[in-house]
Short mmCIF file of C-alpha atoms and ligand atoms in Angstrom, two decimals:
data_model
loop_
_atom_site.label_atom_id
_atom_site.label_comp_id
_atom_site.label_asym_id
_atom_site.label_seq_id
_atom_site.Cartn_x
_atom_site.Cartn_y
_atom_site.Cartn_z
CA UNK A 1 283.21 97.26 124.68
CA UNK A 2 283.93 100.93 124.59
CA UNK A 3 280.90 103.21 124.26
CA UNK A 4 281.04 105.90 121.56
CA UNK A 5 278.22 108.04 122.94
CA UNK A 6 279.77 111.02 124.72
CA UNK A 7 282.72 111.30 122.35
CA UNK A 8 283.36 114.51 120.52
CA UNK A 9 284.53 114.69 116.92
CA UNK A 10 288.27 114.77 117.75
CA UNK A 11 287.90 111.66 119.90
CA UNK A 12 286.05 109.84 117.17
CA UNK A 13 288.90 110.68 114.78
CA UNK A 14 291.24 108.99 117.23
CA UNK A 15 288.99 105.96 117.50
CA UNK A 16 289.00 105.55 113.74
CA UNK A 17 292.73 106.01 113.49
CA UNK A 18 295.00 107.96 111.12
CA UNK A 19 294.35 105.76 108.11
CA UNK A 20 290.69 106.77 107.80
CA UNK A 21 289.80 110.06 106.10
CA UNK A 22 288.50 112.65 108.53
CA UNK A 23 285.01 112.78 107.07
CA UNK A 24 284.48 109.25 108.40
CA UNK A 25 284.53 110.59 111.96
CA UNK A 26 281.94 113.18 111.00
CA UNK A 27 279.74 110.43 109.63
CA UNK A 28 279.98 108.49 112.89
CA UNK A 29 279.30 111.69 114.88
CA UNK A 30 276.23 112.39 112.85
CA UNK A 31 275.04 108.77 113.10
CA UNK A 32 275.32 108.92 116.90
CA UNK A 33 273.77 112.29 117.62
CA UNK A 34 271.55 113.09 114.62
CA UNK A 35 270.37 109.77 113.19
CA UNK A 36 270.72 108.20 116.65
CA UNK A 37 271.44 104.70 115.45
CA UNK A 38 270.87 102.04 118.05
CA UNK A 39 273.56 99.75 116.65
CA UNK A 40 276.88 100.61 115.06
CA UNK A 41 276.34 98.09 112.25
CA UNK A 42 273.45 100.29 111.12
CA UNK A 43 275.68 103.25 110.19
CA UNK A 44 274.87 102.93 106.51
CA UNK A 45 277.17 105.73 105.39
CA UNK A 46 280.26 103.70 106.36
CA UNK A 47 281.78 100.99 104.19
CA UNK A 48 280.94 97.51 105.40
CA UNK A 49 284.42 96.50 106.70
CA UNK A 50 284.78 99.74 108.66
CA UNK A 51 281.37 99.26 110.19
CA UNK A 52 282.17 95.72 111.24
CA UNK A 53 285.57 96.73 112.58
CA UNK A 54 284.08 99.54 114.62
CA UNK A 55 281.36 97.29 116.04
CA UNK A 56 283.93 94.70 117.12
CA UNK A 57 285.39 96.83 119.93
CA UNK A 58 282.75 99.52 120.39
CA UNK A 59 279.09 100.00 121.12
CA UNK A 60 276.74 102.98 120.95
CA UNK A 61 276.35 102.98 124.73
CA UNK A 62 272.70 104.00 125.07
CA UNK A 63 271.21 103.35 128.51
CA UNK A 64 268.52 100.70 128.71
CA UNK A 65 265.31 101.05 130.67
CA UNK A 66 265.01 99.23 133.94
CA UNK A 67 261.60 100.56 134.91
CA UNK A 68 259.31 103.36 133.86
CA UNK A 69 256.60 104.86 136.09
CA UNK A 70 253.68 106.79 134.63
CA UNK A 71 252.05 109.60 136.57
CA UNK A 72 248.44 110.67 136.19
CA UNK A 73 249.71 114.11 135.10
CA UNK A 74 251.61 112.67 132.11
CA UNK A 75 255.02 112.73 133.79
CA UNK A 76 257.15 109.63 133.30
CA UNK A 77 259.95 108.62 135.63
CA UNK A 78 262.57 106.37 134.08
CA UNK A 79 265.05 104.22 135.95
CA UNK A 80 267.75 103.91 133.31
CA UNK A 81 270.35 101.18 133.56
CA UNK A 82 273.96 102.08 132.88
CA UNK A 83 276.80 99.94 131.57
CA UNK A 84 277.96 98.91 135.05
CA UNK A 85 274.45 97.91 136.13
CA UNK A 86 273.82 101.01 138.24
CA UNK A 87 270.62 102.89 137.63
CA UNK A 88 269.90 106.55 137.39
CA UNK A 89 266.68 108.61 137.26
CA UNK A 90 265.46 110.65 134.34
CA UNK A 91 262.09 112.40 134.28
CA UNK A 92 260.00 113.39 131.26
CA UNK A 93 257.45 116.18 131.76
CA UNK A 94 255.20 116.87 128.80
CA UNK A 95 253.36 120.18 128.62
CA UNK A 96 251.13 121.78 126.03
CA UNK A 97 253.69 124.15 124.58
CA UNK A 98 256.95 122.42 125.41
CA UNK A 99 258.40 119.26 126.94
CA UNK A 100 261.03 119.12 129.63
CA UNK A 101 263.50 116.35 130.42
CA UNK A 102 265.08 116.38 133.88
CA UNK A 103 268.40 114.58 133.78
CA UNK A 104 270.85 113.36 136.41
CA UNK A 105 274.53 114.24 136.59
CA UNK A 106 275.67 111.74 139.23
CA UNK A 107 274.50 108.43 140.68
CA UNK A 108 273.35 109.68 144.08
CA UNK A 109 274.70 112.96 145.50
CA UNK A 110 277.46 113.81 147.98
CA UNK A 111 275.78 117.05 149.11
CA UNK A 112 273.86 116.44 152.28
CA UNK A 113 270.77 118.68 151.98
CA UNK A 114 268.37 117.84 154.80
CA UNK A 115 265.19 118.04 152.72
CA UNK A 116 266.33 115.91 149.74
CA UNK A 117 265.84 112.19 149.26
CA UNK A 118 268.75 111.84 146.84
CA UNK A 119 271.04 112.94 149.68
CA UNK A 120 270.14 109.76 151.56
CA UNK A 121 271.89 107.69 148.88
CA UNK A 122 275.25 109.38 149.18
CA UNK A 123 277.45 109.52 146.06
CA UNK A 124 278.00 106.33 144.07
CA UNK A 125 279.80 107.86 141.11
CA UNK A 126 279.89 110.58 138.48
CA UNK A 127 278.09 110.05 135.18
CA UNK A 128 280.12 110.14 131.96
CA UNK A 129 279.28 112.65 129.23
CA UNK A 130 277.84 109.76 127.22
CA UNK A 131 275.55 108.77 130.09
CA UNK A 132 274.34 112.37 130.40
CA UNK A 133 273.64 112.74 126.66
CA UNK A 134 272.22 109.19 126.62
CA UNK A 135 269.42 110.16 129.03
CA UNK A 136 268.24 112.90 126.67
CA UNK A 137 268.44 110.68 123.60
CA UNK A 138 266.67 107.81 125.31
CA UNK A 139 263.74 109.90 126.47
CA UNK A 140 263.45 111.71 123.15
CA UNK A 141 263.34 108.42 121.30
CA UNK A 142 260.92 106.78 123.71
CA UNK A 143 258.49 109.68 123.36
CA UNK A 144 258.92 110.26 119.63
CA UNK A 145 260.35 113.74 120.05
CA UNK A 146 262.08 115.58 117.25
CA UNK A 147 264.73 117.30 119.35
CA UNK A 148 265.67 119.98 116.79
CA UNK A 149 262.21 121.09 115.78
CA UNK A 150 260.23 120.55 118.97
CA UNK A 151 260.65 122.80 121.94
CA UNK A 152 262.58 120.50 124.21
CA UNK A 153 263.94 121.87 127.48
CA UNK A 154 266.60 120.12 129.52
CA UNK A 155 267.06 120.71 133.22
CA UNK A 156 270.03 119.25 135.06
CA UNK A 157 268.03 118.93 138.23
CA UNK A 158 267.83 115.18 138.69
CA UNK A 159 270.16 113.22 140.92
CA UNK A 160 273.49 114.74 141.76
CA UNK A 161 275.34 118.04 141.98
CA UNK A 162 276.30 118.94 138.41
CA UNK A 163 279.10 121.32 139.40
CA UNK A 164 280.86 118.44 141.15
CA UNK A 165 280.98 116.68 137.75
CA UNK A 166 281.62 119.76 135.67
CA UNK A 167 283.99 118.43 132.95
CA UNK A 168 281.49 115.74 131.95
CA UNK A 169 278.53 118.08 132.27
CA UNK A 170 280.21 120.64 130.00
CA UNK A 171 281.22 118.03 127.48
CA UNK A 172 277.66 116.70 127.37
CA UNK A 173 276.41 120.27 126.93
CA UNK A 174 278.72 120.85 123.94
CA UNK A 175 277.37 117.70 122.26
CA UNK A 176 273.76 118.58 123.08
CA UNK A 177 274.16 122.14 121.75
CA UNK A 178 276.25 121.39 118.67
CA UNK A 179 274.11 122.04 115.56
CA UNK A 180 275.91 119.08 114.01
CA UNK A 181 275.32 117.08 117.20
CA UNK A 182 272.00 116.82 119.05
CA UNK A 183 271.14 120.37 118.04
CA UNK A 184 269.54 121.90 121.13
CA UNK A 185 269.85 125.59 122.01
CA UNK A 186 271.94 126.73 125.00
CA UNK A 187 268.95 128.74 126.07
CA UNK A 188 266.96 125.57 126.65
CA UNK A 189 269.37 123.89 129.05
CA UNK A 190 269.48 124.80 132.73
CA UNK A 191 271.87 123.55 135.36
CA UNK A 192 270.96 123.78 139.04
CA UNK A 193 273.60 123.90 141.75
CA UNK A 194 273.60 123.85 145.51
CA UNK A 195 276.34 126.54 145.32
CA UNK A 196 279.81 125.06 144.69
CA UNK A 197 281.33 128.53 144.51
CA UNK A 198 284.70 127.95 142.77
CA UNK A 199 283.01 125.88 140.07
CA UNK A 200 280.59 128.67 139.24
CA UNK A 201 283.40 130.80 137.80
CA UNK A 202 284.59 127.80 135.80
CA UNK A 203 281.11 127.32 134.40
CA UNK A 204 280.87 131.00 133.57
CA UNK A 205 284.11 130.83 131.60
CA UNK A 206 282.94 127.94 129.38
CA UNK A 207 282.13 129.06 125.82
CA UNK A 208 279.13 126.71 125.61
CA UNK A 209 277.24 126.36 128.86
CA UNK A 210 273.78 125.87 130.33
CA UNK A 211 271.88 128.64 132.11
CA UNK A 212 272.59 128.77 135.80
CA UNK A 213 270.08 128.15 138.60
CA UNK A 214 271.09 128.31 142.26
CA UNK A 215 269.35 126.46 145.06
CA UNK A 216 269.16 129.17 147.70
CA UNK A 217 266.70 127.51 150.09
CA UNK A 218 267.43 129.76 153.06
CA UNK A 219 267.47 133.43 153.94
CA UNK A 220 270.30 133.55 156.45
CA UNK A 221 273.79 132.08 156.74
CA UNK A 222 272.83 130.15 159.88
CA UNK A 223 269.62 128.73 158.43
CA UNK A 224 271.36 127.67 155.23
CA UNK A 225 274.10 125.91 157.20
CA UNK A 226 271.46 123.85 158.95
CA UNK A 227 269.50 122.94 155.81
CA UNK A 228 272.45 122.63 153.48
CA UNK A 229 275.57 121.70 155.48
CA UNK A 230 277.72 122.45 152.40
CA UNK A 231 277.24 126.10 153.37
CA UNK A 232 279.71 125.55 156.22
CA UNK A 233 282.32 125.32 153.54
CA UNK A 234 280.83 127.60 150.88
CA UNK A 235 279.30 130.54 152.71
CA UNK A 236 276.09 132.25 151.68
CA UNK A 237 277.73 135.66 151.55
CA UNK A 238 280.42 134.35 149.17
CA UNK A 239 277.75 132.61 147.12
CA UNK A 240 275.96 135.92 146.57
CA UNK A 241 279.30 137.56 145.68
CA UNK A 242 279.93 134.81 143.12
CA UNK A 243 276.47 135.45 141.68
CA UNK A 244 277.29 139.13 141.35
CA UNK A 245 280.49 138.28 139.51
CA UNK A 246 278.85 135.68 137.26
CA UNK A 247 279.09 136.58 133.54
CA UNK A 248 275.45 136.47 132.42
CA UNK A 249 274.80 136.49 128.67
CA UNK A 250 272.57 139.34 127.53
CA UNK A 251 269.50 137.08 127.30
CA UNK A 252 270.09 135.37 130.62
CA UNK A 253 268.88 135.80 134.19
CA UNK A 254 270.01 133.97 137.29
CA UNK A 255 267.33 131.67 138.64
CA UNK A 256 267.14 131.09 142.39
CA UNK A 257 265.27 128.09 143.65
CA UNK A 258 263.83 128.11 147.11
CA UNK A 259 262.33 125.02 148.72
CA UNK A 260 259.74 126.10 151.27
CA UNK A 261 259.80 124.11 154.51
CA UNK A 262 256.98 124.65 156.95
CA UNK A 263 258.08 126.70 159.94
CA UNK A 264 261.76 126.50 158.95
CA UNK A 265 262.33 129.00 156.13
CA UNK A 266 258.88 130.05 154.94
CA UNK A 267 257.99 133.17 156.97
CA UNK A 268 257.30 136.64 155.61
CA UNK A 269 260.52 137.73 157.31
CA UNK A 270 262.39 135.06 155.30
CA UNK A 271 260.80 136.37 152.11
CA UNK A 272 261.93 139.91 152.92
CA UNK A 273 265.47 138.69 153.63
CA UNK A 274 265.51 136.84 150.28
CA UNK A 275 264.57 140.09 148.54
CA UNK A 276 267.42 141.86 150.31
CA UNK A 277 269.95 139.12 149.54
CA UNK A 278 269.11 139.17 145.85
CA UNK A 279 268.83 142.93 145.48
CA UNK A 280 270.70 144.25 142.43
CA UNK A 281 271.07 140.82 140.90
CA UNK A 282 269.42 140.13 137.57
CA UNK A 283 267.36 137.39 139.18
CA UNK A 284 264.13 135.49 139.24
CA UNK A 285 262.92 133.17 141.98
CA UNK A 286 261.22 129.78 141.69
CA UNK A 287 259.47 128.67 144.85
CA UNK A 288 259.03 124.94 145.44
CA UNK A 289 256.77 123.77 148.28
CA UNK A 290 258.56 120.79 149.83
CA UNK A 291 257.77 117.47 148.25
CA UNK A 292 257.73 115.27 151.34
CA UNK A 293 259.11 111.75 151.47
CA UNK A 294 260.19 109.02 153.88
CA UNK A 295 263.19 110.07 155.94
CA UNK A 296 262.68 113.79 155.35
CA UNK A 297 262.16 115.61 158.67
CA UNK A 298 260.14 118.52 157.20
CA UNK A 299 256.60 119.27 156.21
CA UNK A 300 255.20 121.15 153.29
CA UNK A 301 253.73 124.62 154.01
CA UNK A 302 250.06 125.54 153.45
CA UNK A 303 249.27 127.04 150.05
CA UNK A 304 248.39 130.33 151.77
CA UNK A 305 251.89 130.54 153.27
CA UNK A 306 253.45 129.88 149.87
CA UNK A 307 251.24 132.58 148.31
CA UNK A 308 252.20 135.10 150.95
CA UNK A 309 255.92 134.39 150.46
CA UNK A 310 255.50 134.78 146.71
CA UNK A 311 253.59 138.05 147.12
CA UNK A 312 256.49 139.64 149.00
CA UNK A 313 259.23 138.47 146.63
CA UNK A 314 257.16 139.35 143.57
CA UNK A 315 257.17 143.03 144.51
CA UNK A 316 260.94 143.04 143.91
CA UNK A 317 261.54 140.51 141.11
CA UNK A 318 259.83 137.82 139.06
CA UNK A 319 258.76 135.01 141.36
CA UNK A 320 256.98 131.81 140.36
CA UNK A 321 255.63 128.80 142.18
CA UNK A 322 256.85 125.59 140.62
CA UNK A 323 254.06 123.09 140.49
CA UNK A 324 255.12 119.60 141.40
CA UNK A 325 255.12 117.01 138.63
CA UNK A 326 254.75 113.29 139.10
CA UNK A 327 254.28 113.41 142.87
CA UNK A 328 252.35 110.11 142.74
CA UNK A 329 255.34 108.30 141.23
CA UNK A 330 258.07 109.96 143.34
CA UNK A 331 259.31 111.93 140.33
CA UNK A 332 259.08 115.43 141.79
CA UNK A 333 262.04 117.57 142.92
CA UNK A 334 264.01 115.98 145.73
CA UNK A 335 262.17 112.65 145.50
CA UNK A 336 264.63 110.86 143.23
CA UNK A 337 265.99 107.93 145.14
CA UNK A 338 265.39 105.01 142.82
CA UNK A 339 262.42 103.85 144.81
CA UNK A 340 260.09 101.52 143.04
N1 LIG B 1 271.86 119.22 143.15
C1 LIG B 1 271.32 120.30 142.42
C2 LIG B 1 270.31 119.88 141.39
C3 LIG B 1 269.36 118.79 141.81
S1 LIG B 1 268.18 119.17 143.07
C4 LIG B 1 270.73 121.33 143.38
O1 LIG B 1 270.60 121.05 144.55
O2 LIG B 1 270.45 122.42 142.90
C5 LIG B 1 267.00 120.14 142.18
C6 LIG B 1 266.16 121.06 143.06
O3 LIG B 1 265.28 120.30 143.85
C7 LIG B 1 266.98 121.93 143.98
O4 LIG B 1 266.58 123.27 143.83
C8 LIG B 1 266.61 121.40 145.34
O5 LIG B 1 266.69 122.45 146.31
C9 LIG B 1 265.21 120.92 145.13
N2 LIG B 1 264.77 119.92 146.12
C10 LIG B 1 265.52 119.02 146.77
N3 LIG B 1 264.75 118.28 147.59
C11 LIG B 1 263.49 118.72 147.48
C12 LIG B 1 262.22 118.34 148.07
N4 LIG B 1 262.13 117.33 148.92
N5 LIG B 1 261.12 119.02 147.69
C13 LIG B 1 261.21 120.05 146.79
N6 LIG B 1 262.35 120.41 146.18
C14 LIG B 1 263.49 119.79 146.55
FE1 LIG B 2 272.26 116.94 146.15
FE2 LIG B 2 270.70 118.87 145.12
FE3 LIG B 2 269.66 116.95 146.71
FE4 LIG B 2 271.24 118.84 147.75
S1 LIG B 2 269.22 119.16 146.80
S2 LIG B 2 271.34 116.64 148.17
S3 LIG B 2 272.69 119.14 146.12
S4 LIG B 2 270.55 116.65 144.71
#
């Protein structure tokens, strides 16, 4: 059975074939992304024989839930089951003024960051565009969220390195941001990368794209190479040059994420070097105190250390401390490893 979720209008036209009028594809598109039918036989706008014919070889392709963990802070961590039986993590974080869904872009991750539990899995495979969109639709449905009218934010900060699956990530973004599709705003989707430099330019050239966040996590080339071995290939100095060249939209800032590791990258001198590195960039910084986990050889810094780091960066640019969500259910940043 071929899933339809993840197909754009032109692909749906192909699925329906040249004998069907083109508005039929638009009806299917709208049924998938706006009405969000759970079964193709429920597409009531289609004539009965067409519906049945479509359902014979195709399915919607929504993920199913394997497990769902509830945190005391309202966060929910979903283990969603894909067509091939693999599972992927999606996290729902409700807040008073807005809700955020953290989605995955790959099963596992090939980037070997030393502080991240997803790294311990290695890469199993890329997600399809349909599997990326499906995570958003599943969580929206499960929590009764009206995607278009409610303030839903999407962060591509779950499992995986989104820039190593860029075609599918961009395709999913087009569907999510299409007013005739899921109907989210580009301003509400953020992609976070460990710094795959050549792919950053490709992202910047895409007409419809998420906002860009970069996981900096170190203040020197040497330190970054130790914490994020990918830096041996994609150097910090070239990463900063790529950030300088990045075509920001007039409403956009670059976000830099910085995981604070006790005694490794959390000193005042580190903070001052971060300020220097990011000077003259239209940037803001999000600090994340390490969320510890089994197999991670680092400790989280004291709150006073985090505050001191923030104080220094804040003098130069906006700098926030990201508060961990769902720590008790292993849903926080860097903790996604399918543990139950
Ligand atoms: N692969 C992408 C997106 C997923 S990771 C990236 O690395 O940017 C999302 C964020 O979680 C990154 O900023 C990463 O640095 C951070 N992170 C990873 N492990 C963490 C941990 N154990 N504690 C806190 N943050 C962590
Ligand atoms: Fe992959 Fe991001 Fe984890 Fe690094 S921090 S291993 S890039 S998921």
